[in-house]
PDB file of C-alpha atoms in Angstrom:
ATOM      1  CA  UNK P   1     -57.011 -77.031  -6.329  1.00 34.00           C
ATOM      2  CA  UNK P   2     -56.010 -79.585  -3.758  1.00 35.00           C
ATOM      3  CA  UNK P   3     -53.171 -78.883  -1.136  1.00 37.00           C
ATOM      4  CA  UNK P   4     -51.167 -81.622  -0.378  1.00 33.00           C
ATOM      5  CA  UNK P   5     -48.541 -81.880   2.696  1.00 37.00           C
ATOM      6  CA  UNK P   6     -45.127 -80.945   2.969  1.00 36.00           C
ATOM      7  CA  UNK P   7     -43.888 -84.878   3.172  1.00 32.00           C
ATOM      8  CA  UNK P   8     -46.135 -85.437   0.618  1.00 31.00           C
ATOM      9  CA  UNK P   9     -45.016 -82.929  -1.671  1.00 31.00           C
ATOM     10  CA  UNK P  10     -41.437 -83.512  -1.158  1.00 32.00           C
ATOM     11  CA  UNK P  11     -42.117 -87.573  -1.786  1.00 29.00           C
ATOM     12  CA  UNK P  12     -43.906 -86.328  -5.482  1.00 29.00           C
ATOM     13  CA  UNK P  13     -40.619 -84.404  -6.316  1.00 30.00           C
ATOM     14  CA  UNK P  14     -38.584 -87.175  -5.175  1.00 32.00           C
ATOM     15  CA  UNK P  15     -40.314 -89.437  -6.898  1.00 33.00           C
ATOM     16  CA  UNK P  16     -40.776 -87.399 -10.015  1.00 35.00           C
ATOM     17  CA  UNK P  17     -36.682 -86.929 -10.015  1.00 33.00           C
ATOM     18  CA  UNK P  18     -35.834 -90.691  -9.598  1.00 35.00           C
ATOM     19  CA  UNK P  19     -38.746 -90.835 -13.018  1.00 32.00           C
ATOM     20  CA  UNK P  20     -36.764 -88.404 -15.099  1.00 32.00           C
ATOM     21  CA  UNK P  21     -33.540 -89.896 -13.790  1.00 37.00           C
ATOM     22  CA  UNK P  22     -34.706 -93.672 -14.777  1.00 37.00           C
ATOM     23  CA  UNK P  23     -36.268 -92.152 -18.347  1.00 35.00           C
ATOM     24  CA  UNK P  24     -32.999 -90.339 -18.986  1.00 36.00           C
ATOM     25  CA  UNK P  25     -30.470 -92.960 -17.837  1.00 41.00           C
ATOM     26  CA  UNK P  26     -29.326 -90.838 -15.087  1.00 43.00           C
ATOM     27  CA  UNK P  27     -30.268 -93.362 -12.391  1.00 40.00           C
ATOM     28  CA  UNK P  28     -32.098 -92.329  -8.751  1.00 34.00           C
ATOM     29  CA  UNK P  29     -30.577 -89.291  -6.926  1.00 38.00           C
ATOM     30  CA  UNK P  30     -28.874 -89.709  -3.900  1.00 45.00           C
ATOM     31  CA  UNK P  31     -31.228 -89.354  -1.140  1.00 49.00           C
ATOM     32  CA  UNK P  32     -28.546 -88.796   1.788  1.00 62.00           C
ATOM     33  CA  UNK P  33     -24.826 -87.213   1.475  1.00 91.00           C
ATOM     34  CA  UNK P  34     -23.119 -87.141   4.622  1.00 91.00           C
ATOM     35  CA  UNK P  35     -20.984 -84.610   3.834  1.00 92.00           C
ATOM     36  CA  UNK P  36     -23.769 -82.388   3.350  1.00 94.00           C
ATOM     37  CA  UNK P  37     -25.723 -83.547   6.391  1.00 93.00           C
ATOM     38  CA  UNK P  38     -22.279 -82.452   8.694  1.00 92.00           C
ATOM     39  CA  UNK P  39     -22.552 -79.293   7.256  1.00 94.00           C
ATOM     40  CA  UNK P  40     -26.505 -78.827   8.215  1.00 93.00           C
ATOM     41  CA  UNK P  41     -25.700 -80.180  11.250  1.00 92.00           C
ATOM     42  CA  UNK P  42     -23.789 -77.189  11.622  1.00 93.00           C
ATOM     43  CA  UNK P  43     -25.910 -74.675   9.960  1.00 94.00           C
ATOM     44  CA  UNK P  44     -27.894 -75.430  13.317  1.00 94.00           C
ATOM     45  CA  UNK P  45     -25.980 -73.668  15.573  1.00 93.00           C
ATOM     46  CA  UNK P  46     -26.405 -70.394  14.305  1.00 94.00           C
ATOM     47  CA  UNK P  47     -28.983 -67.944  15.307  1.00 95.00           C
ATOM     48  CA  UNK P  48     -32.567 -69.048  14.643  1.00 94.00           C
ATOM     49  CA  UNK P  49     -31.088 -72.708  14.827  1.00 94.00           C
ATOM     50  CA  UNK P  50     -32.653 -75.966  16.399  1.00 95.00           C
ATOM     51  CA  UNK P  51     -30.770 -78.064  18.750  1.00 96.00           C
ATOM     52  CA  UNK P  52     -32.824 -80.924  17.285  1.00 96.00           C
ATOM     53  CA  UNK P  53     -32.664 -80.260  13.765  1.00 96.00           C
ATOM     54  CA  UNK P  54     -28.375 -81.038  14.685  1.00 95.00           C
ATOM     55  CA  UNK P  55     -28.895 -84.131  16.376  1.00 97.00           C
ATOM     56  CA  UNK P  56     -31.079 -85.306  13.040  1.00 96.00           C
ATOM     57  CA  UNK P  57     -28.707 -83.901  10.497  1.00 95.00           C
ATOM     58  CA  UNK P  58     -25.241 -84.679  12.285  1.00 96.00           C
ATOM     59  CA  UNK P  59     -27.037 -88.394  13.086  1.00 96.00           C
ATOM     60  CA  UNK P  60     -27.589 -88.801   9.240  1.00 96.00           C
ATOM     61  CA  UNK P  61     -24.137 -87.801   8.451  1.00 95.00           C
ATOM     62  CA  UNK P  62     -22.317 -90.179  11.126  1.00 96.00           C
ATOM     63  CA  UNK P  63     -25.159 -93.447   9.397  1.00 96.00           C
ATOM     64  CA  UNK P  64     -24.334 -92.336   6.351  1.00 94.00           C
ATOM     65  CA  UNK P  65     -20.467 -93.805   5.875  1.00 93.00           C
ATOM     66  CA  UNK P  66     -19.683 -90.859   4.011  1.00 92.00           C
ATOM     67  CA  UNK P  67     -17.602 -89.201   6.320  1.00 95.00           C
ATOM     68  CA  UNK P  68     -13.429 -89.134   6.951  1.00 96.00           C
ATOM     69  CA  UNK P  69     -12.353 -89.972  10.232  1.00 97.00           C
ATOM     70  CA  UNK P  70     -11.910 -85.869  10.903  1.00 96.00           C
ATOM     71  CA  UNK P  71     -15.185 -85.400   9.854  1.00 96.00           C
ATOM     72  CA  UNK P  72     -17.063 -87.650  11.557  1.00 97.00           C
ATOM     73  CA  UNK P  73     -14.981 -86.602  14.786  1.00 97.00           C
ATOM     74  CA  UNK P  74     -16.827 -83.424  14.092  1.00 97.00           C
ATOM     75  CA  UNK P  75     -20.371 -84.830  13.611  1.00 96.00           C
ATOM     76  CA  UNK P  76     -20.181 -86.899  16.888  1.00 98.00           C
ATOM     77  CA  UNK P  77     -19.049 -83.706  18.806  1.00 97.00           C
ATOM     78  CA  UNK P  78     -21.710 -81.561  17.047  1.00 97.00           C
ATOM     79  CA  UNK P  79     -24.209 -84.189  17.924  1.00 98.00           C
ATOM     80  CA  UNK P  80     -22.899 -84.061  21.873  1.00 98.00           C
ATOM     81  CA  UNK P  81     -23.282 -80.087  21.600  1.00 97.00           C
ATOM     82  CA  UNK P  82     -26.608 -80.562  20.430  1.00 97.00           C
ATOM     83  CA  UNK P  83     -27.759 -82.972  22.953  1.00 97.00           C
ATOM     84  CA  UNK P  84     -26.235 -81.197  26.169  1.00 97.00           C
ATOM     85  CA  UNK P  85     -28.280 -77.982  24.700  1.00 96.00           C
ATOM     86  CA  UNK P  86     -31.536 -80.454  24.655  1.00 96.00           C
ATOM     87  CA  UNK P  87     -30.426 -81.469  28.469  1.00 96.00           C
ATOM     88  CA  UNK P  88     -29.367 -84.615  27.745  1.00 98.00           C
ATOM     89  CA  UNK P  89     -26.323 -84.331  29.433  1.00 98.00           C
ATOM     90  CA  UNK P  90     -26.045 -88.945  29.168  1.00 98.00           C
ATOM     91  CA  UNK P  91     -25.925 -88.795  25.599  1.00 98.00           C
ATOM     92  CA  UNK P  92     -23.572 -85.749  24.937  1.00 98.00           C
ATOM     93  CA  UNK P  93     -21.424 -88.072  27.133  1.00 98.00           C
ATOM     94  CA  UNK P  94     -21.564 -90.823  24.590  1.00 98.00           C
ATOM     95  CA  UNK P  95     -21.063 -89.086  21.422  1.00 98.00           C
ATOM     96  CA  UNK P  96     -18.182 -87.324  23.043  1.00 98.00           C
ATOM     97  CA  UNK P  97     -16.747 -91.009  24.096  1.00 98.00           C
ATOM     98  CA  UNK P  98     -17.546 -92.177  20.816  1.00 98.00           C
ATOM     99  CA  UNK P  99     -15.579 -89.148  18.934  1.00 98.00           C
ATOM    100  CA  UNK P 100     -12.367 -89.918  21.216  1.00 98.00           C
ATOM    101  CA  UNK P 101     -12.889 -93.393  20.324  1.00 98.00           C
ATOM    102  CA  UNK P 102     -11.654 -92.145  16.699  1.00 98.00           C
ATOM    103  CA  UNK P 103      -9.588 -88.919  18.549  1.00 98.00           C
ATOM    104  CA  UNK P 104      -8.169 -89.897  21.439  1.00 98.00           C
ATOM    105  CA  UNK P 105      -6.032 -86.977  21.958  1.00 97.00           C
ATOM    106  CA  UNK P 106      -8.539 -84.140  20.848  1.00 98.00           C
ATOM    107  CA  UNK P 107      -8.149 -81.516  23.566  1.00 98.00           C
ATOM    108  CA  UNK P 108     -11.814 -79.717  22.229  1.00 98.00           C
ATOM    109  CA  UNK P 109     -14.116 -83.024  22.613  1.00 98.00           C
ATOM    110  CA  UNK P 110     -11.844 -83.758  26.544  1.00 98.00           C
ATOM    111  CA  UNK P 111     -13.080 -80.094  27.381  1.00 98.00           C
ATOM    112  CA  UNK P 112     -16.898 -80.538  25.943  1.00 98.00           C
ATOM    113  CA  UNK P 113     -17.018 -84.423  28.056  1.00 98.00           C
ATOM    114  CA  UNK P 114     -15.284 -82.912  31.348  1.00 98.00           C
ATOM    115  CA  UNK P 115     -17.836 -80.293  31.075  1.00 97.00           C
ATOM    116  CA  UNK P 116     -20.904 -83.318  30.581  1.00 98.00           C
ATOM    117  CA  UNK P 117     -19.368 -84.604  32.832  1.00 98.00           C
ATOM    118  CA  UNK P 118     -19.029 -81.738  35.876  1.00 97.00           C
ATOM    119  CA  UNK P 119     -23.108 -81.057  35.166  1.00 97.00           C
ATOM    120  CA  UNK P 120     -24.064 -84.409  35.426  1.00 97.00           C
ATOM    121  CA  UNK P 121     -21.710 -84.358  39.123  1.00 97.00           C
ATOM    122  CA  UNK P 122     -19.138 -86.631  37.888  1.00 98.00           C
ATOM    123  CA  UNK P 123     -16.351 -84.681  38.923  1.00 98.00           C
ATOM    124  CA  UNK P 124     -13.710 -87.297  39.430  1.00 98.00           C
ATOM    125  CA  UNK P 125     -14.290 -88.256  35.574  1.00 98.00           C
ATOM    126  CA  UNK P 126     -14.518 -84.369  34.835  1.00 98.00           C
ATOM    127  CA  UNK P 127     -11.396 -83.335  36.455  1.00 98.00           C
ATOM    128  CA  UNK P 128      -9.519 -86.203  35.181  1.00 98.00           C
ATOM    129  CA  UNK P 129     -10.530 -85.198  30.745  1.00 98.00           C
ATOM    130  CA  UNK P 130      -9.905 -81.955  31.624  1.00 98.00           C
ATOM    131  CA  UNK P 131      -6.273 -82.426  33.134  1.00 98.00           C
ATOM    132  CA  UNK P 132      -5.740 -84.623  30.066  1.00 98.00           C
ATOM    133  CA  UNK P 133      -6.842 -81.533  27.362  1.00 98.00           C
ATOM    134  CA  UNK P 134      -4.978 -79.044  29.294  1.00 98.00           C
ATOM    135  CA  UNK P 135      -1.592 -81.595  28.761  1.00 98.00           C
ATOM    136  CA  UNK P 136      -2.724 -81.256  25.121  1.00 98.00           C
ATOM    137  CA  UNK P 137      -3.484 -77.908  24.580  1.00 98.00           C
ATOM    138  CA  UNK P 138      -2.425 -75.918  27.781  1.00 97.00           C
ATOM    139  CA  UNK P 139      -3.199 -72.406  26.679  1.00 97.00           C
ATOM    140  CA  UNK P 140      -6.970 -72.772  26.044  1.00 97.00           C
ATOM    141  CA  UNK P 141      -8.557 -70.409  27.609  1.00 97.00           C
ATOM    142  CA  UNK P 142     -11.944 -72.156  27.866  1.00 97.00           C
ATOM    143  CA  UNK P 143     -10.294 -75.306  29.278  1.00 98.00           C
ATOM    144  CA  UNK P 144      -8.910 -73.406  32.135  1.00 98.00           C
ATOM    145  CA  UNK P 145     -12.749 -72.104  32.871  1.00 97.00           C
ATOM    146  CA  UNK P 146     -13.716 -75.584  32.799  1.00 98.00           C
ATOM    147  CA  UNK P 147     -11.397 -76.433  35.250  1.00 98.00           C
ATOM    148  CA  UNK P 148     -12.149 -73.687  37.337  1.00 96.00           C
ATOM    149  CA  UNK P 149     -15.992 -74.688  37.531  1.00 96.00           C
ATOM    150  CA  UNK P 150     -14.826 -78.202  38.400  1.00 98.00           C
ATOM    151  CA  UNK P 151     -12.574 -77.320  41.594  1.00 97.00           C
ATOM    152  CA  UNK P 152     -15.529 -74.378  42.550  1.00 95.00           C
ATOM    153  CA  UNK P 153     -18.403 -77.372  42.352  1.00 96.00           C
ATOM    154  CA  UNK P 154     -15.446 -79.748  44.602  1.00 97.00           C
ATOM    155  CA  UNK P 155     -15.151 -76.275  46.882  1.00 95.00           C
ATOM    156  CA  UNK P 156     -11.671 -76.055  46.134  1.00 95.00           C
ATOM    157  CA  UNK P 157     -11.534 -72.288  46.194  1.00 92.00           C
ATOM    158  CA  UNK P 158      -7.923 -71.047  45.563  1.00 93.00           C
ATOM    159  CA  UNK P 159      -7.778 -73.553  42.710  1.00 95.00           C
ATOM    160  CA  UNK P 160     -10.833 -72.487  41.034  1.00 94.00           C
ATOM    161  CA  UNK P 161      -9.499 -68.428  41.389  1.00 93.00           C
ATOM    162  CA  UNK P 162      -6.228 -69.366  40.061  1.00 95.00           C
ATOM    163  CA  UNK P 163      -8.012 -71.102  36.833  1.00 96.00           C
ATOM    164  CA  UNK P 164     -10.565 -68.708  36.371  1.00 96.00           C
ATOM    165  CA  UNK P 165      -8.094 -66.231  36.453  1.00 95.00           C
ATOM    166  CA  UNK P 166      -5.709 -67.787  34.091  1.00 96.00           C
ATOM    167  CA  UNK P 167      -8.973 -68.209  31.568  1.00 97.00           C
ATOM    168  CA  UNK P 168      -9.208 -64.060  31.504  1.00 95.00           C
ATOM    169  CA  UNK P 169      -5.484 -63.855  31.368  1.00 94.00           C
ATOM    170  CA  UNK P 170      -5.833 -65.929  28.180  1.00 96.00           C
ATOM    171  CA  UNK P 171      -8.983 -64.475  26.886  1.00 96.00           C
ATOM    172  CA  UNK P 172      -8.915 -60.920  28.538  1.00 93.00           C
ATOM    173  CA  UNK P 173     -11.679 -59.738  25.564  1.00 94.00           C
ATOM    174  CA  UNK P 174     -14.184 -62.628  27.677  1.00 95.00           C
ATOM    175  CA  UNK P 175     -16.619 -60.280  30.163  1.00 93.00           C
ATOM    176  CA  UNK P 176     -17.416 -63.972  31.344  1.00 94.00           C
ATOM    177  CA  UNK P 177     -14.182 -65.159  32.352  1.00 93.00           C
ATOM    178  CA  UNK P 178     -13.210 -61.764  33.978  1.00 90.00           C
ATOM    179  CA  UNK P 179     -16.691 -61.431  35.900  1.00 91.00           C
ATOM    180  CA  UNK P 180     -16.057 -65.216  37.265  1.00 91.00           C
ATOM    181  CA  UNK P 181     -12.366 -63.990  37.983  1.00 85.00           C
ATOM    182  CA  UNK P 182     -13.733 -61.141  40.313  1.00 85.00           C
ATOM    183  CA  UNK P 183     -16.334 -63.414  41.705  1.00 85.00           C
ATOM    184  CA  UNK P 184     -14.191 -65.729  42.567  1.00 76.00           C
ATOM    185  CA  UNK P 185     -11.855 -63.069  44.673  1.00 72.00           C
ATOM    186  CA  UNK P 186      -9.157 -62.399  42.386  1.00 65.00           C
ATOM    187  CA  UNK P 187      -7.382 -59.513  43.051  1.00 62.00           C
ATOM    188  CA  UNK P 188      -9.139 -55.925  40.059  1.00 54.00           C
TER     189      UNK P 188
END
């Protein structure tokens, strides 16, 4: 017996389906449903994911059309997760610039950019999405960390205690936020 590919196994079925769909009057199956792709895309992220496998699934779902406004919000700040993970820290940037484009005022997808932004060095741009998702949302515990790292990279000391601080005091269960708390010199 022969043993054919993966990609050419999964073309026969395809194939074969669109056959049986055209000889019963079903008509082709869908080959793409975006819906579904933004929920792969998501899949990803658990343990035993692939960063790439995201940026390909949460890419098909934002070409597809299929998606709400909400939804596609989500696929473009997947897709950023995905990339910084990968290192590129330049195109998290744009899908996060993209998603505001739809969200303007989503405190979640300020926090993930200011964060791009503070590893790529571009505080000033950093400091200023942050501010803006702490107006929205001001007792997020992870946008206070953000902060925090942002002021410790400018060497603004006092400022980066007082937010790391405020991060535990939101999120005392975080080992994270307490340890950078105590590194930072707040007071045990």
């Amino acid at each position: 017996m022969r043993r054919i590919s993966g990609l050419r196994a999964a073309t026969l079925i395809l194939a074969g389906m669109a056959m049986t769909g055209a000889m019963t009057g079903a008509g082709t199956p869908a080959l793409a449903d975006g819906n579904a792709d933004n929920l792969a895309c998501f899949e990803q992220f658990k343990p035993g994911g692939d960063e790439r496998l995201a940026i390909y699934y949460c890419s098909r779902a934002i070409q597809s059309g299929d998606l709400a406004p909400a939804d596609k919000v989500t696929a473009l700040l997947n897709r950023g997760v995905a990339h910084k993970k990968t290192g590129n820290l330049q195109m998290a940037i744009v899908d996060y610039t993209a998603a505001l484009g739809i969200a303007p005022d989503d405190a979640l997808v300020l926090a993930n950019r200011a964060n791009a932004y503070r590893e790529s060095g571009k505080l000033t741009e950093a400091l200023a999405d942050i501010n803006r998702a702490l107006e929205l949302q001001p007792e997020r515990a992870a946008s206070y960390y953000v902060r925090g790292s942002i002021y410790e990279a400018q060497g603004k000391e006092a400022e980066a205690r007082a937010d790391f601080l405020k991060a535990y005091e939101l999120n005392p269960e975080s080992s994270e936020y307490k340890d950078k708390a105590w590194d930072a010199g707040a007071q045990q």
